[in-house]
Short mmCIF file of C-alpha atoms and ligand atoms in Angstrom, two decimals:
data_model
loop_
_atom_site.label_atom_id
_atom_site.label_comp_id
_atom_site.label_asym_id
_atom_site.label_seq_id
_atom_site.Cartn_x
_atom_site.Cartn_y
_atom_site.Cartn_z
CA MET A 79 86.31 90.17 71.05
CA LYS A 80 84.62 92.23 73.23
CA LEU A 81 80.90 91.09 72.71
CA SER A 82 77.21 93.52 72.47
CA ARG A 83 74.56 92.68 74.96
CA ARG A 84 72.99 92.08 71.97
CA GLN A 85 75.57 89.22 71.02
CA THR A 86 76.37 87.57 74.98
CA LEU A 87 72.29 86.95 74.88
CA GLN A 88 72.19 85.37 71.32
CA LEU A 89 75.33 82.87 72.17
CA GLY A 90 75.53 82.82 76.03
CA PHE A 91 77.03 83.46 78.74
CA GLY A 92 78.40 80.16 78.45
CA ALA A 93 79.77 80.66 75.05
CA PHE A 94 80.86 84.19 76.98
CA LEU A 95 83.25 82.39 79.85
CA GLY A 96 84.66 80.95 77.08
CA ALA A 97 86.44 77.35 77.75
CA GLY A 98 88.17 76.46 81.19
CA CYS A 99 85.12 78.35 83.08
CA THR A 100 82.18 76.55 83.97
CA GLN A 101 79.03 76.57 81.90
CA MET A 102 76.83 78.42 83.84
CA SER A 103 73.86 75.80 82.90
CA GLN A 104 75.23 73.57 85.13
CA LEU A 105 75.82 75.23 88.07
CA SER A 106 74.27 74.55 91.12
CA ASN A 107 70.37 75.46 91.56
CA SER A 108 71.43 77.25 94.38
CA ALA A 109 73.63 80.40 92.39
CA PHE A 110 70.78 81.60 90.95
CA GLY A 111 68.54 81.90 93.90
CA MET A 112 65.15 79.81 93.84
CA PRO A 113 62.28 82.46 93.48
CA SER A 114 60.65 81.16 96.29
CA LYS A 115 57.36 83.01 95.17
CA ASP A 116 54.98 80.44 93.11
CA PHE A 117 52.78 83.68 91.53
CA PRO A 118 49.49 82.55 92.12
CA ILE A 119 47.22 84.20 89.97
CA LYS A 120 43.32 85.07 91.22
CA GLY A 121 40.46 84.02 88.00
CA SER A 122 40.39 82.90 84.95
CA LEU A 123 40.35 86.34 83.41
CA SER A 124 43.03 86.01 80.01
CA LEU A 125 45.96 87.98 79.69
CA LYS A 126 44.19 90.07 76.89
CA GLN A 127 41.56 90.31 79.69
CA ARG A 128 43.79 91.42 81.98
CA ALA A 129 45.41 93.90 80.36
CA ALA A 130 42.43 95.07 78.58
CA ALA A 131 41.32 95.52 81.81
CA LYS A 132 44.22 97.79 82.85
CA GLY A 133 43.73 99.55 79.35
CA ILE A 134 47.08 97.68 78.32
CA ILE A 135 46.94 95.72 74.72
CA PHE A 136 48.28 92.27 75.30
CA GLY A 137 49.91 89.78 72.49
CA ALA A 138 52.64 88.07 71.03
CA ALA A 139 54.42 87.97 67.46
CA ALA A 140 53.61 84.83 65.07
CA ASN A 141 54.81 83.91 61.78
CA GLN A 142 51.69 82.82 60.01
CA ARG A 143 53.61 79.86 58.18
CA ASP A 144 52.56 79.22 61.97
CA VAL A 145 49.70 80.49 62.37
CA VAL A 146 47.89 78.22 59.31
CA ARG A 147 49.13 75.28 60.05
CA ASP A 148 49.00 75.23 63.69
CA THR A 149 45.33 75.39 64.87
CA GLU A 150 46.41 74.60 68.55
CA TYR A 151 49.09 78.11 67.77
CA ALA A 152 45.99 79.74 66.76
CA GLN A 153 43.40 78.58 68.94
CA VAL A 154 46.04 80.11 71.81
CA LEU A 155 46.87 83.18 69.20
CA ALA A 156 43.29 84.05 69.56
CA LYS A 157 41.96 83.04 72.99
CA ASP A 158 44.95 85.81 74.93
CA CYS A 159 46.79 88.22 72.59
CA GLY A 160 44.81 91.04 71.55
CA ILE A 161 47.44 91.86 69.06
CA LEU A 162 49.23 89.89 66.80
CA VAL A 163 52.69 91.06 64.98
CA PRO A 164 54.06 89.33 62.11
CA GLU A 165 57.71 87.95 63.22
CA ASN A 166 58.93 87.98 59.74
CA ASP A 167 56.22 88.35 57.36
CA LEU A 168 56.95 91.86 56.68
CA LYS A 169 60.53 92.15 56.91
CA TRP A 170 61.69 93.03 53.15
CA ALA A 171 63.20 90.22 52.95
CA ASP A 172 59.75 88.25 52.94
CA LEU A 173 57.86 91.86 51.43
CA ARG A 174 60.67 92.14 48.23
CA PRO A 175 61.64 89.40 46.04
CA SER A 176 62.81 92.17 43.75
CA PRO A 177 62.89 95.37 43.08
CA ASP A 178 58.84 96.02 41.47
CA GLN A 179 58.03 93.10 43.82
CA PHE A 180 56.19 93.02 46.55
CA ASP A 181 54.96 89.72 47.54
CA PHE A 182 51.85 90.06 50.48
CA GLN A 183 50.27 86.95 51.11
CA ARG A 184 51.68 86.22 53.75
CA GLY A 185 50.88 89.99 55.78
CA ASP A 186 47.17 89.99 54.22
CA TRP A 187 46.66 86.72 55.59
CA MET A 188 47.52 86.91 59.11
CA ALA A 189 45.60 90.59 58.30
CA GLN A 190 42.63 89.08 57.59
CA PHE A 191 43.46 86.56 60.68
CA THR A 192 43.39 89.67 63.38
CA LYS A 193 40.51 90.73 61.53
CA GLN A 194 38.12 87.18 62.05
CA HIS A 195 39.18 87.28 65.89
CA GLY A 196 38.81 90.39 66.54
CA LEU A 197 42.67 91.09 67.12
CA LEU A 198 44.91 94.77 66.40
CA LEU A 199 47.85 94.04 64.11
CA ARG A 200 51.50 95.81 63.89
CA GLY A 201 54.47 95.84 61.40
CA HIS A 202 56.81 94.81 61.84
CA THR A 203 60.10 96.56 60.21
CA LEU A 204 60.50 98.84 57.08
CA ALA A 205 63.85 100.54 57.96
CA TRP A 206 66.04 97.98 59.41
CA HIS A 207 69.78 96.77 58.57
CA GLN A 208 68.61 92.93 58.86
CA SER A 209 66.39 90.45 56.46
CA ASN A 210 67.27 92.90 53.80
CA PRO A 211 67.17 90.83 49.92
CA GLU A 212 70.02 90.88 48.51
CA TRP A 213 69.00 93.01 45.18
CA LEU A 214 68.64 96.05 48.12
CA LYS A 215 73.29 95.27 48.19
CA ASP A 216 73.44 96.60 45.75
CA ILE A 217 71.31 100.61 45.46
CA THR A 218 73.73 103.81 45.21
CA ARG A 219 73.72 106.47 46.84
CA GLN A 220 71.46 108.59 44.45
CA GLN A 221 68.93 105.47 44.59
CA ALA A 222 68.31 105.01 48.61
CA GLU A 223 66.14 107.72 49.62
CA GLN A 224 63.55 106.58 46.65
CA VAL A 225 63.77 103.18 47.41
CA LEU A 226 63.47 103.56 51.27
CA VAL A 227 60.31 105.87 50.10
CA LYS A 228 58.59 103.55 47.77
CA HIS A 229 58.96 100.55 49.91
CA ILE A 230 57.30 102.63 52.75
CA HIS A 231 54.28 104.21 51.13
CA THR A 232 53.38 101.00 49.33
CA VAL A 233 53.69 99.10 52.04
CA VAL A 234 52.04 100.89 54.72
CA LYS A 235 49.66 102.34 51.94
CA HIS A 236 48.82 98.54 51.10
CA TYR A 237 47.26 98.43 54.73
CA ALA A 238 46.52 101.88 56.14
CA GLY A 239 43.55 101.37 58.03
CA ARG A 240 43.82 97.77 59.42
CA MET A 241 47.74 99.20 61.94
CA HIS A 242 47.54 99.02 64.60
CA SER A 243 51.74 101.12 64.68
CA TRP A 244 54.43 100.15 62.90
CA ASP A 245 58.36 99.95 63.91
CA VAL A 246 58.69 102.08 61.46
CA VAL A 247 62.52 102.30 62.14
CA ASN A 248 64.80 98.90 63.84
CA GLU A 249 67.11 98.96 66.57
CA ALA A 250 69.68 102.36 64.92
CA ILE A 251 71.05 102.49 67.41
CA ASP A 252 73.94 101.00 68.56
CA GLY A 253 75.54 101.64 72.69
CA ALA A 254 78.11 98.68 72.35
CA TRP A 255 79.82 98.66 68.94
CA SER A 256 79.19 102.15 67.60
CA ASP A 257 82.54 104.99 67.44
CA ARG A 258 79.57 107.02 65.94
CA ALA A 259 78.59 110.28 68.17
CA ASP A 260 75.23 109.41 68.05
CA LYS A 261 76.04 105.69 68.40
CA LEU A 262 74.16 104.59 64.95
CA GLN A 263 75.27 102.17 64.36
CA PRO A 264 76.97 101.91 60.81
CA THR A 265 74.40 100.24 58.66
CA GLN A 266 73.61 100.08 54.49
CA TRP A 267 71.17 103.29 55.42
CA VAL A 268 73.12 105.61 57.50
CA LYS A 269 75.79 105.14 54.76
CA LEU A 270 73.62 105.62 51.88
CA LEU A 271 71.26 108.04 53.63
CA ASP A 272 73.43 108.67 57.41
CA LYS A 273 70.71 109.30 60.13
CA ASN A 274 68.37 111.57 57.26
CA TYR A 275 67.27 108.20 56.84
CA ILE A 276 65.41 108.05 60.01
CA GLU A 277 63.24 111.22 59.38
CA ILE A 278 62.67 110.25 55.76
CA ALA A 279 61.96 107.07 57.14
CA PHE A 280 59.08 108.33 59.71
CA ARG A 281 57.58 111.54 57.60
CA ALA A 282 56.84 108.60 53.97
CA ALA A 283 55.77 106.01 56.79
CA ALA A 284 52.94 109.36 58.00
CA ALA A 285 52.09 110.20 54.78
CA ALA A 286 50.67 107.09 53.93
CA ASP A 287 48.75 106.07 57.40
CA PRO A 288 47.79 108.84 59.73
CA ASN A 289 46.10 107.44 61.40
CA ALA A 290 48.92 104.39 62.21
CA ILE A 291 50.88 104.88 65.31
CA LEU A 292 54.95 105.22 64.25
CA VAL A 293 56.89 103.87 66.44
CA TYR A 294 60.56 103.49 66.88
CA ASN A 295 62.14 100.37 67.70
CA ASP A 296 65.68 99.70 69.74
CA THR A 297 66.32 97.12 72.42
CA SER A 298 69.60 96.96 74.96
CA VAL A 299 67.76 98.94 77.05
CA ASP A 300 66.91 97.44 79.87
CA TYR A 301 69.67 96.11 82.61
CA ASP A 302 72.93 98.15 84.25
CA VAL A 303 76.03 97.52 81.80
CA PRO A 304 78.14 99.67 80.00
CA GLU A 305 76.44 98.94 76.64
CA ASP A 306 72.64 99.53 77.77
CA ASN A 307 73.26 102.89 79.47
CA ARG A 308 74.84 104.68 76.28
CA THR A 309 71.95 102.59 74.46
CA ARG A 310 69.97 104.45 76.60
CA ALA A 311 71.40 107.88 76.68
CA ALA A 312 71.64 107.59 72.93
CA ILE A 313 67.97 106.35 72.42
CA LEU A 314 66.31 110.05 74.44
CA LYS A 315 68.76 112.19 72.31
CA LEU A 316 67.47 110.18 69.27
CA LEU A 317 63.89 110.76 70.65
CA GLU A 318 64.81 114.61 71.80
CA SER A 319 66.20 115.58 68.29
CA LEU A 320 63.27 114.18 65.86
CA LYS A 321 60.67 115.64 68.30
CA SER A 322 62.30 118.68 67.74
CA ARG A 323 61.87 118.66 63.76
CA ASN A 324 58.72 117.38 63.91
CA VAL A 325 58.63 114.04 62.72
CA PRO A 326 56.30 112.59 63.21
CA ILE A 327 57.15 109.96 65.78
CA HIS A 328 54.42 108.25 68.30
CA ALA A 329 56.12 106.43 70.31
CA LEU A 330 58.54 104.37 71.44
CA GLY A 331 59.28 100.36 71.73
CA ILE A 332 61.56 98.17 73.77
CA GLN A 333 62.14 94.81 71.98
CA GLY A 334 62.36 93.55 75.78
CA HIS A 335 64.79 89.49 75.33
CA LEU A 336 65.52 89.86 78.99
CA ASP A 337 68.14 87.17 80.48
CA ALA A 338 67.23 85.53 83.14
CA ALA A 339 70.59 85.11 83.78
CA GLU A 340 71.21 88.74 83.79
CA LYS A 341 70.88 90.62 87.21
CA ARG A 342 72.23 93.73 86.49
CA PHE A 343 68.11 95.23 86.64
CA ASN A 344 68.80 98.55 87.48
CA GLU A 345 64.52 99.30 88.96
CA LYS A 346 65.85 103.42 89.26
CA LYS A 347 67.35 103.08 86.29
CA PHE A 348 64.82 101.40 84.26
CA ARG A 349 61.96 103.36 85.55
CA ASP A 350 63.87 107.12 84.81
CA PHE A 351 64.43 106.45 80.90
CA LEU A 352 60.59 105.03 80.94
CA SER A 353 59.37 108.72 82.72
CA GLU A 354 61.84 110.47 80.06
CA VAL A 355 60.38 109.33 76.81
CA ALA A 356 56.90 109.52 78.62
CA GLY A 357 58.25 113.08 78.85
CA MET A 358 58.36 114.35 75.47
CA GLY A 359 54.34 113.31 74.85
CA LEU A 360 55.34 109.48 72.93
CA LYS A 361 54.21 106.84 73.80
CA ILE A 362 56.61 103.40 75.01
CA LEU A 363 55.98 99.51 73.79
CA ILE A 364 57.00 97.00 74.96
CA THR A 365 57.63 94.60 71.89
CA GLU A 366 59.72 91.69 71.58
CA LEU A 367 59.41 90.07 75.50
CA ASP A 368 60.87 86.64 76.85
CA VAL A 369 63.62 86.13 78.47
CA SER A 370 66.78 83.43 77.30
CA ASP A 371 66.81 80.25 79.88
CA ARG A 372 70.15 79.85 78.16
CA SER A 373 72.48 79.82 81.20
CA LEU A 374 70.06 78.72 83.53
CA PRO A 375 70.36 75.90 85.68
CA ALA A 376 68.77 72.33 83.39
CA ASP A 377 66.25 71.93 86.73
CA ILE A 378 63.06 73.69 84.96
CA HIS A 379 61.47 73.82 88.22
CA VAL A 380 64.20 76.78 88.62
CA ARG A 381 63.91 77.89 84.81
CA ASP A 382 60.67 78.80 85.68
CA ARG A 383 60.61 80.58 88.26
CA ALA A 384 64.34 82.56 87.19
CA VAL A 385 62.00 83.74 84.27
CA ALA A 386 58.87 84.54 85.72
CA ASP A 387 60.99 86.34 88.20
CA ALA A 388 62.54 88.27 85.38
CA ILE A 389 59.40 89.01 83.66
CA GLU A 390 57.71 90.28 87.04
CA GLN A 391 60.47 92.39 88.20
CA TYR A 392 60.78 94.23 85.00
CA LEU A 393 56.82 94.13 83.87
CA SER A 394 56.47 96.05 87.36
CA VAL A 395 58.55 98.62 86.75
CA ALA A 396 57.44 98.45 83.31
CA LEU A 397 53.83 99.10 84.49
CA ASP A 398 53.60 101.82 86.28
CA GLU A 399 54.60 104.31 83.83
CA ARG A 400 51.16 104.79 82.42
CA ALA A 401 52.55 106.02 78.41
CA VAL A 402 54.06 101.88 78.53
CA SER A 403 50.06 101.14 76.78
CA ALA A 404 51.39 97.49 74.94
CA VAL A 405 52.86 94.28 76.03
CA ILE A 406 53.44 92.43 73.47
CA THR A 407 55.98 88.79 73.59
CA TRP A 408 57.75 87.28 70.77
CA GLY A 409 56.03 84.48 70.36
CA ILE A 410 53.80 83.08 72.55
CA SER A 411 54.98 79.25 72.63
CA ASP A 412 57.97 77.56 73.13
CA ARG A 413 57.02 76.47 70.09
CA TYR A 414 58.34 78.47 68.27
CA THR A 415 61.20 81.08 69.55
CA TRP A 416 64.08 81.66 67.79
CA LEU A 417 65.66 81.50 70.61
CA SER A 418 65.37 77.81 70.52
CA ARG A 419 68.55 79.01 67.45
CA TYR A 420 71.06 79.25 70.69
CA PRO A 421 70.58 75.86 72.13
CA ARG A 422 71.46 75.23 75.66
CA PRO A 423 74.87 74.10 76.74
CA ASP A 424 72.76 71.02 77.83
CA LYS A 425 70.91 70.97 74.50
CA LEU A 426 67.75 70.59 77.43
CA PRO A 427 64.83 73.15 75.06
CA VAL A 428 63.82 76.67 76.10
CA ARG A 429 61.62 77.70 77.96
CA THR A 430 61.47 81.20 77.16
CA LEU A 431 58.48 82.21 76.81
CA PRO A 432 54.68 81.52 78.98
CA TYR A 433 53.10 78.66 77.04
CA SER A 434 55.23 75.40 77.84
CA ASP A 435 56.11 73.26 73.83
CA THR A 436 53.20 71.54 74.56
CA MET A 437 51.02 75.36 74.88
CA GLN A 438 51.18 74.13 78.80
CA ARG A 439 51.02 77.11 80.48
CA LYS A 440 54.13 78.11 82.30
CA LEU A 441 54.78 79.76 85.16
CA ALA A 442 55.72 83.46 82.54
CA TRP A 443 51.70 83.23 81.93
CA ASN A 444 51.45 83.99 84.96
CA ALA A 445 53.87 85.86 85.82
CA ILE A 446 52.79 88.28 82.98
CA ALA A 447 48.64 88.10 83.60
CA ARG A 448 50.01 88.78 88.09
CA SER A 449 52.11 91.82 86.41
CA PHE A 450 48.46 93.08 84.27
CA ASP A 451 46.18 92.99 87.53
CA ALA A 452 48.62 94.45 89.36
CA ALA A 453 49.07 97.02 87.42
CA PRO A 454 47.68 100.25 88.18
CA LYS A 455 44.80 101.62 85.59
CA ARG A 456 45.56 103.89 82.14
O1 G3I B 737 61.75 82.36 55.43
C1 G3I B 737 63.30 81.45 55.01
C2 G3I B 737 63.17 80.53 54.50
O2 G3I B 737 62.03 80.58 53.21
C3 G3I B 737 64.70 79.51 54.34
O3 G3I B 737 64.18 78.10 54.06
C4 G3I B 737 64.89 79.68 55.74
C5 G3I B 737 66.57 79.08 55.74
O4 G3I B 737 67.63 80.15 55.30
O5 G3I B 737 64.65 81.33 56.33
C6 G3I B 737 63.38 81.80 56.04
O6 G3I B 737 64.11 82.88 56.70
C7 G3I B 737 64.27 83.03 58.28
C8 G3I B 737 63.48 84.33 58.78
O7 G3I B 737 63.35 83.83 59.77
C9 G3I B 737 62.04 82.78 59.08
O8 G3I B 737 61.88 81.77 60.35
C10 G3I B 737 65.44 83.24 58.16
O9 G3I B 737 66.17 83.03 56.88
C11 G3I B 737 65.94 84.27 60.08
O10 G3I B 737 67.16 84.94 59.75
C12 G3I B 737 65.18 84.63 60.06
O11 G3I B 737 65.44 85.10 61.71
C13 G3I B 737 64.55 86.28 61.86
C14 G3I B 737 65.44 87.59 62.55
O12 G3I B 737 64.04 88.63 63.32
C15 G3I B 737 66.19 87.94 61.56
O13 G3I B 737 64.62 89.20 60.61
C16 G3I B 737 63.55 85.79 63.67
O14 G3I B 737 63.39 84.01 63.12
C17 G3I B 737 62.63 86.94 64.56
O15 G3I B 737 63.19 86.18 65.66
C18 G3I B 737 63.41 88.11 64.41
O16 G3I B 737 63.04 88.75 65.32
C19 G3I B 737 64.01 90.13 65.23
C20 G3I B 737 63.04 90.95 65.31
O17 G3I B 737 62.86 91.25 64.00
C21 G3I B 737 64.05 92.13 65.92
N1 G3I B 737 64.40 92.57 67.38
C22 G3I B 737 65.25 90.46 68.04
C23 G3I B 737 64.14 90.07 67.36
C24 G3I B 737 65.25 88.91 67.44
O18 G3I B 737 66.19 88.46 66.73
#
């Protein structure tokens, strides 16, 4: 069974190559070309300050349960980030224990934390096919629109005026597997409302908070591989269709879950994609940047340079596009990265984010800093 790139990323090339093949992480360093750069940086500005100097917002995802109990982590977030996005606290599974209950505790704590530290807050996500509560599986076609609109209206209204932006719809498209012409994933929302759920969601969010930036967020648009090429094409068609119907959408979110072992990054294709999105009058946010090092050799010096190289190569193209207004990493420290759920074959801790699990800055931090320093001003 062909795995999509998203699934390959999660399982890692080692699993994808299967038994009998050399585990990528055992290949010699030279197999990955030891990037020679040391990613030197100038000055002592934070990532937030370097980004802001170019009119860009930098931030990270974080879970309330980690921020509330880890002071060192909370201090790094407050120092380096200009915006935070609750990684899970605003998903249906965390917000909706039952059809008539909304649990805003963790989301409200994060809203208070960002307010206290002068940070922006963004919401993730209002309509997705993952992290939904069990009861949602039982809704009928007749109930579906009312359930979706009630959720979005209640949640967005609750945070109205405090939310920089919302990922209104997340990962609607799957260029790897969908056999639909529009490449929509056959999710519950599609089964109940077909593609109309997307317009319904955006209109409900706009009615509840006319000031929030409303974002369509998706993944696997980064590389010159068949499924990403199909995903980019399908996203452009979706955005054009939404814009043609005056659906209140303001930005595209590109998640940016990169893989340091994936060398098929085509600068021109990526640049052209961003330019086409910007040409529709949409802003672009890099919303979940991290770099899987799962298939890299064990040597930390090789891994950190390869991860930094992947970030700098990606952001140098992305930030050339002035419509790119934010760069958000999916976590800021390896201490809490979701990628640790997909352990390396050699079981060494993964190193995917700007800070190590001991809260030391890494070359990934330098690569992001250098990218902001080199970016054109907005
Ligand atoms: O909070 C419960 C806990 O009470 C329970 O004991 C535990 C065991 O079942 O689960 C905990 O919830 C988990 C949650 O993360 C918080 O840790 C969920 O099971 C788990 O599915 C959830 O995973 C998140 C995943 O999205 C699914 O929502 C990851 O942390 C999160 O990093 C990941 O993020 C996604 C973005 O939302 C969308 N883009 C892709 C990205 C990576 O998959």
